[in-house]
Amino acid sequence: MSAPLLDVHVERMRFAETTVLQDVHLRLEARERISLLGPSGCGKSTLLRIAAGLERDFSGEVRVNGGDRAATTLGLVFQEPRLMPWLTVAENIGFAEGAACDRARVAGLIEEVGLGGFAEALPKQLSGGMAQRVALARGLYARPALLLLDEPFSAVDAFTRMKLQVLLLELAERHATALLLVTHDVDEALYLSDRVLVMDGRPSRVRQTLRVDLAHPRDRRDPRLAALKADALTELHSAQVI
Ligand SMILES: Nc1ncnc2c1ncn2[C@@H]1O[C@H](COP(=O)(O)OP(=O)(O)OP(=O)(O)O)[C@@H](O)[C@H]1O
Ligand SMILES: [Mg+2]
């Protein structure tokens, strides 16, 4: 059996005297889509940062494809698009490689995220939803096997959010990219994911795993999603809140 794409075990992660995460296990297979739900402050962003290799001061282990993380690229998308205001849309997408970037790939990604005609626009000329489309394209530019997303759509209106969710699924499918998504939106987690992990309050661990065995495209009004939502909300209400 081959190793999972991502295998995280956090024995303990603490900031000063406060233990934030304790005995957290997270395994994610290639192309799998997992969402993390949990009370505010429970450590979801910290867990994502650990998975991304941005946080190293913890006891435990992160393995990517059974070993070296350098062998597999990870893409990151945050709540704010974090675009460079002085660079165009195209330059922001190829930012990691600067002038040496693959212009054809950048142009292809601009079309894929629905921003045809905006390659030379500056971030200040974009709506919040458009800026987040740029962030998705930039996250995919380096052909990541896994995209890590921390509340990527929480700053946009409900209708834009649904369109961005559909886009994210299309992109994940086309680029064969696994997704690890932090969200506070139970509907979003269930619509997008194969598995939803509900986390406990501090010290946090995975409290419950909900499997969403429904094919895509999913119907948001599917009663099976409603039943899973009820389960997720029960777990969230029971999660210890500080
Ligand atoms: N750099 C830091 N220094 C000290 N404490 C921190 C630091 N980063 C996070 N924390 C604390 O760790 C806990 C978990 O933070 P984290 O941002 O991971 O939570 P979260 O689940 O993502 O919350 P939210 O849902 O509000 O985004 C919080 O109590 C936070 O105050
Ligand atoms: Mg967070």
GROMACS .gro file of C-alpha atoms and ligand atoms in nm:
model
  274
    1MET     CA    1   0.000   0.000   0.000
    2SER     CA    2   0.144   0.339  -0.096
    3ALA     CA    3   0.189   0.612   0.164
    4PRO     CA    4  -0.081   0.879   0.195
    5LEU     CA    5  -0.016   1.214   0.031
    6LEU     CA    6  -0.022   1.382   0.372
    7ASP     CA    7   0.019   1.218   0.709
    8VAL     CA    8   0.019   1.451   1.009
    9HIS     CA    9   0.056   1.349   1.370
   10VAL     CA   10   0.073   1.629   1.622
   11GLU     CA   11   0.152   1.489   1.966
   12ARG     CA   12   0.143   1.836   2.111
   13MET     CA   13   0.152   2.194   1.991
   14ARG     CA   14   0.158   2.475   2.241
   15PHE     CA   15   0.199   2.849   2.253
   16ALA     CA   16   0.370   2.939   2.582
   17GLU     CA   17   0.179   2.749   2.853
   18THR     CA   18  -0.129   2.679   2.642
   19THR     CA   19  -0.162   2.347   2.465
   20VAL     CA   20  -0.354   2.411   2.144
   21LEU     CA   21  -0.339   2.073   1.971
   22GLN     CA   22  -0.295   1.735   2.135
   23ASP     CA   23  -0.279   1.396   1.969
   24VAL     CA   24  -0.416   1.505   1.634
   25HIS     CA   25  -0.398   1.259   1.345
   26LEU     CA   26  -0.475   1.362   0.990
   27ARG     CA   27  -0.424   1.148   0.680
   28LEU     CA   28  -0.515   1.263   0.335
   29GLU     CA   29  -0.489   1.063   0.013
   30ALA     CA   30  -0.408   1.198  -0.333
   31ARG     CA   31  -0.709   1.388  -0.476
   32GLU     CA   32  -0.898   1.359  -0.148
   33ARG     CA   33  -1.092   1.660  -0.017
   34ILE     CA   34  -1.103   1.718   0.357
   35SER     CA   35  -1.254   2.005   0.554
   36LEU     CA   36  -1.177   2.107   0.911
   37LEU     CA   37  -1.457   2.251   1.125
   38GLY     CA   38  -1.424   2.356   1.486
   39PRO     CA   39  -1.476   2.633   1.741
   40SER     CA   40  -1.291   2.959   1.686
   41GLY     CA   41  -0.944   2.943   1.838
   42CYS     CA   42  -0.930   2.563   1.854
   43GLY     CA   43  -0.623   2.545   1.632
   44LYS     CA   44  -0.746   2.485   1.276
   45SER     CA   45  -0.515   2.745   1.120
   46THR     CA   46  -0.230   2.617   1.336
   47LEU     CA   47  -0.289   2.263   1.207
   48LEU     CA   48  -0.295   2.390   0.848
   49ARG     CA   49   0.031   2.576   0.906
   50ILE     CA   50   0.186   2.260   1.049
   51ALA     CA   51   0.072   2.066   0.741
   52ALA     CA   52   0.222   2.337   0.519
   53GLY     CA   53   0.557   2.320   0.699
   54LEU     CA   54   0.520   2.680   0.817
   55GLU     CA   55   0.509   2.580   1.184
   56ARG     CA   56   0.787   2.356   1.308
   57ASP     CA   57   0.782   2.413   1.681
   58PHE     CA   58   0.566   2.116   1.781
   59SER     CA   59   0.615   1.756   1.885
   60GLY     CA   60   0.504   1.509   1.622
   61GLU     CA   61   0.563   1.441   1.258
   62VAL     CA   62   0.445   1.548   0.914
   63ARG     CA   63   0.509   1.313   0.624
   64VAL     CA   64   0.433   1.399   0.264
   65ASN     CA   65   0.418   1.099   0.031
   66GLY     CA   66   0.583   0.893   0.303
   67GLY     CA   67   0.880   1.120   0.345
   68ASP     CA   68   1.037   1.428   0.201
   69ARG     CA   69   0.795   1.718   0.176
   70ALA     CA   70   1.018   1.887  -0.082
   71ALA     CA   71   0.916   1.626  -0.337
   72THR     CA   72   0.556   1.740  -0.339
   73THR     CA   73   0.444   2.094  -0.392
   74LEU     CA   74   0.179   2.243  -0.172
   75GLY     CA   75  -0.030   2.546  -0.269
   76LEU     CA   76  -0.172   2.790  -0.015
   77VAL     CA   77  -0.483   3.008  -0.023
   78PHE     CA   78  -0.575   3.232   0.269
   79GLN     CA   79  -0.883   3.425   0.379
   80GLU     CA   80  -0.744   3.745   0.227
   81PRO     CA   81  -0.608   3.712  -0.128
   82ARG     CA   82  -0.266   3.853  -0.028
   83LEU     CA   83  -0.193   3.988  -0.376
   84MET     CA   84   0.096   4.224  -0.444
   85PRO     CA   85  -0.083   4.555  -0.515
   86TRP     CA   86   0.181   4.678  -0.763
   87LEU     CA   87   0.173   4.361  -0.976
   88THR     CA   88  -0.084   4.272  -1.242
   89VAL     CA   89  -0.311   3.969  -1.218
   90ALA     CA   90  -0.075   3.772  -1.446
   91GLU     CA   91   0.233   3.877  -1.250
   92ASN     CA   92   0.069   3.783  -0.921
   93ILE     CA   93  -0.016   3.436  -1.050
   94GLY     CA   94   0.340   3.367  -1.170
   95PHE     CA   95   0.489   3.558  -0.877
   96ALA     CA   96   0.694   3.265  -0.742
   97GLU     CA   97   0.900   3.254  -1.061
   98GLY     CA   98   0.892   3.624  -1.151
   99ALA     CA   99   1.004   3.708  -1.504
  100ALA     CA  100   1.094   3.342  -1.564
  101CYS     CA  101   0.736   3.227  -1.512
  102ASP     CA  102   0.555   3.012  -1.766
  103ARG     CA  103   0.338   3.274  -1.937
  104ALA     CA  104   0.127   3.019  -2.123
  105ARG     CA  105   0.044   2.845  -1.797
  106VAL     CA  106  -0.044   3.176  -1.635
  107ALA     CA  107  -0.269   3.265  -1.930
  108GLY     CA  108  -0.438   2.924  -1.910
  109LEU     CA  109  -0.503   2.962  -1.537
  110ILE     CA  110  -0.649   3.311  -1.588
  111GLU     CA  111  -0.904   3.162  -1.830
  112GLU     CA  112  -0.975   2.867  -1.601
  113VAL     CA  113  -1.060   3.088  -1.304
  114GLY     CA  114  -1.291   3.299  -1.521
  115LEU     CA  115  -1.075   3.612  -1.541
  116GLY     CA  116  -1.022   3.625  -1.917
  117GLY     CA  117  -0.943   3.986  -2.015
  118PHE     CA  118  -0.808   4.080  -1.670
  119ALA     CA  119  -0.446   3.964  -1.710
  120GLU     CA  120  -0.313   4.320  -1.699
  121ALA     CA  121  -0.552   4.446  -1.430
  122LEU     CA  122  -0.416   4.554  -1.092
  123PRO     CA  123  -0.558   4.409  -0.767
  124LYS     CA  124  -0.731   4.739  -0.679
  125GLN     CA  125  -0.943   4.698  -0.994
  126LEU     CA  126  -1.080   4.361  -0.879
  127SER     CA  127  -1.376   4.269  -0.660
  128GLY     CA  128  -1.311   4.049  -0.355
  129GLY     CA  129  -1.436   3.742  -0.543
  130MET     CA  130  -1.214   3.817  -0.843
  131ALA     CA  131  -0.912   3.865  -0.617
  132GLN     CA  132  -0.979   3.526  -0.459
  133ARG     CA  133  -0.990   3.374  -0.810
  134VAL     CA  134  -0.642   3.514  -0.864
  135ALA     CA  135  -0.532   3.361  -0.533
  136LEU     CA  136  -0.665   3.020  -0.647
  137ALA     CA  137  -0.476   3.049  -0.977
  138ARG     CA  138  -0.158   3.149  -0.795
  139GLY     CA  139  -0.202   2.854  -0.556
  140LEU     CA  140  -0.229   2.617  -0.853
  141TYR     CA  141   0.052   2.768  -1.060
  142ALA     CA  142   0.324   2.538  -0.922
  143ARG     CA  143   0.116   2.222  -0.994
  144PRO     CA  144   0.058   2.133  -0.628
  145ALA     CA  145  -0.058   1.785  -0.533
  146LEU     CA  146  -0.236   1.949  -0.239
  147LEU     CA  147  -0.401   2.286  -0.198
  148LEU     CA  148  -0.431   2.411   0.161
  149LEU     CA  149  -0.706   2.669   0.207
  150ASP     CA  150  -0.778   2.867   0.525
  151GLU     CA  151  -1.132   3.012   0.515
  152PRO     CA  152  -1.077   3.113   0.152
  153PHE     CA  153  -1.432   3.234   0.082
  154SER     CA  154  -1.538   3.381   0.415
  155ALA     CA  155  -1.505   3.743   0.301
  156VAL     CA  156  -1.734   3.722  -0.003
  157ASP     CA  157  -2.114   3.731  -0.033
  158ALA     CA  158  -2.318   3.410  -0.026
  159PHE     CA  159  -2.383   3.390  -0.401
  160THR     CA  160  -2.020   3.458  -0.498
  161ARG     CA  161  -1.918   3.203  -0.238
  162MET     CA  162  -2.126   2.930  -0.401
  163LYS     CA  163  -1.977   3.011  -0.741
  164LEU     CA  164  -1.627   2.996  -0.596
  165GLN     CA  165  -1.703   2.658  -0.437
  166VAL     CA  166  -1.810   2.519  -0.775
  167LEU     CA  167  -1.495   2.665  -0.931
  168LEU     CA  168  -1.275   2.511  -0.661
  169LEU     CA  169  -1.421   2.166  -0.731
  170GLU     CA  170  -1.366   2.209  -1.106
  171LEU     CA  171  -1.007   2.316  -1.050
  172ALA     CA  172  -0.936   2.032  -0.805
  173GLU     CA  173  -1.073   1.784  -1.058
  174ARG     CA  174  -0.887   1.926  -1.359
  175HIS     CA  175  -0.555   1.962  -1.176
  176ALA     CA  176  -0.589   1.635  -0.979
  177THR     CA  177  -0.529   1.835  -0.661
  178ALA     CA  178  -0.622   1.724  -0.311
  179LEU     CA  179  -0.785   1.984  -0.087
  180LEU     CA  180  -0.745   2.054   0.284
  181LEU     CA  181  -0.985   2.334   0.371
  182VAL     CA  182  -1.054   2.519   0.695
  183THR     CA  183  -1.401   2.668   0.712
  184HIS     CA  184  -1.667   2.779   0.960
  185ASP     CA  185  -1.939   2.707   0.706
  186VAL     CA  186  -2.088   2.361   0.762
  187ASP     CA  187  -2.270   2.366   0.425
  188GLU     CA  188  -1.949   2.454   0.245
  189ALA     CA  189  -1.758   2.173   0.420
  190LEU     CA  190  -2.023   1.915   0.330
  191TYR     CA  191  -2.068   2.039  -0.027
  192LEU     CA  192  -1.697   2.024  -0.105
  193SER     CA  193  -1.552   1.737   0.095
  194ASP     CA  194  -1.514   1.362   0.102
  195ARG     CA  195  -1.456   1.383   0.477
  196VAL     CA  196  -1.533   1.654   0.730
  197LEU     CA  197  -1.330   1.654   1.050
  198VAL     CA  198  -1.492   1.826   1.347
  199MET     CA  199  -1.237   1.945   1.600
  200ASP     CA  200  -1.275   1.991   1.972
  201GLY     CA  201  -1.204   2.300   2.177
  202ARG     CA  202  -0.859   2.345   2.332
  203PRO     CA  203  -0.662   2.130   2.361
  204SER     CA  204  -0.799   2.029   2.027
  205ARG     CA  205  -0.812   1.690   1.861
  206VAL     CA  206  -1.032   1.543   1.590
  207ARG     CA  207  -1.360   1.487   1.767
  208GLN     CA  208  -1.562   1.333   1.486
  209THR     CA  209  -1.514   1.236   1.121
  210LEU     CA  210  -1.813   1.267   0.890
  211ARG     CA  211  -1.794   1.086   0.558
  212VAL     CA  212  -1.978   1.246   0.267
  213ASP     CA  213  -2.026   0.959   0.023
  214LEU     CA  214  -2.214   1.160  -0.239
  215ALA     CA  215  -2.110   1.198  -0.602
  216HIS     CA  216  -2.047   1.537  -0.764
  217PRO     CA  217  -2.215   1.754  -0.870
  218ARG     CA  218  -2.399   1.755  -0.541
  219ASP     CA  219  -2.743   1.901  -0.491
  220ARG     CA  220  -2.721   2.150  -0.204
  221ARG     CA  221  -3.078   2.057  -0.106
  222ASP     CA  222  -3.000   1.684  -0.084
  223PRO     CA  223  -3.163   1.553   0.238
  224ARG     CA  224  -2.853   1.341   0.301
  225LEU     CA  225  -2.651   1.664   0.326
  226ALA     CA  226  -2.912   1.802   0.567
  227ALA     CA  227  -2.878   1.493   0.787
  228LEU     CA  228  -2.499   1.524   0.791
  229LYS     CA  229  -2.533   1.894   0.872
  230ALA     CA  230  -2.742   1.808   1.176
  231ASP     CA  231  -2.469   1.565   1.290
  232ALA     CA  232  -2.196   1.824   1.233
  233LEU     CA  233  -2.386   2.093   1.426
  234THR     CA  234  -2.445   1.855   1.716
  235GLU     CA  235  -2.073   1.785   1.731
  236LEU     CA  236  -1.985   2.154   1.705
  237HIS     CA  237  -2.222   2.242   1.988
  238SER     CA  238  -2.066   1.970   2.202
  239ALA     CA  239  -1.711   2.078   2.124
  240GLN     CA  240  -1.564   2.238   2.427
  241VAL     CA  241  -1.559   2.614   2.381
  242ILE     CA  242  -1.318   2.824   2.579
  243LIG     N1  243   0.173   3.289   1.708
  243LIG     C1  244   0.095   3.266   1.814
  243LIG     N2  245   0.135   3.298   1.938
  243LIG     C2  246   0.058   3.272   2.046
  243LIG     N3  247  -0.063   3.214   2.038
  243LIG     C3  248  -0.108   3.181   1.918
  243LIG     C4  249  -0.032   3.205   1.799
  243LIG     N4  250  -0.103   3.158   1.692
  243LIG     C5  251  -0.217   3.111   1.744
  243LIG     N5  252  -0.221   3.123   1.877
  243LIG     C6  253  -0.329   3.078   1.965
  243LIG     O1  254  -0.354   2.942   1.937
  243LIG     C7  255  -0.493   2.916   1.936
  243LIG     C8  256  -0.532   2.854   1.804
  243LIG     O2  257  -0.519   2.951   1.701
  243LIG     P1  258  -0.566   2.924   1.554
  243LIG     O3  259  -0.546   3.051   1.479
  243LIG     O4  260  -0.498   2.802   1.501
  243LIG     O5  261  -0.721   2.893   1.574
  243LIG     P2  262  -0.836   2.874   1.467
  243LIG     O6  263  -0.906   2.747   1.500
  243LIG     O7  264  -0.780   2.888   1.330
  243LIG     O8  265  -0.931   2.997   1.500
  243LIG     P3  266  -1.029   3.079   1.402
  243LIG     O9  267  -1.143   2.986   1.373
  243LIG    O10  268  -1.075   3.195   1.486
  243LIG    O11  269  -0.952   3.118   1.282
  243LIG     C9  270  -0.563   3.048   1.964
  243LIG    O12  271  -0.601   3.052   2.099
  243LIG    C10  272  -0.459   3.152   1.937
  243LIG    O13  273  -0.475   3.262   2.023
  244MG      MG  274  -0.806   3.027   1.178
   0.00000   0.00000   0.00000
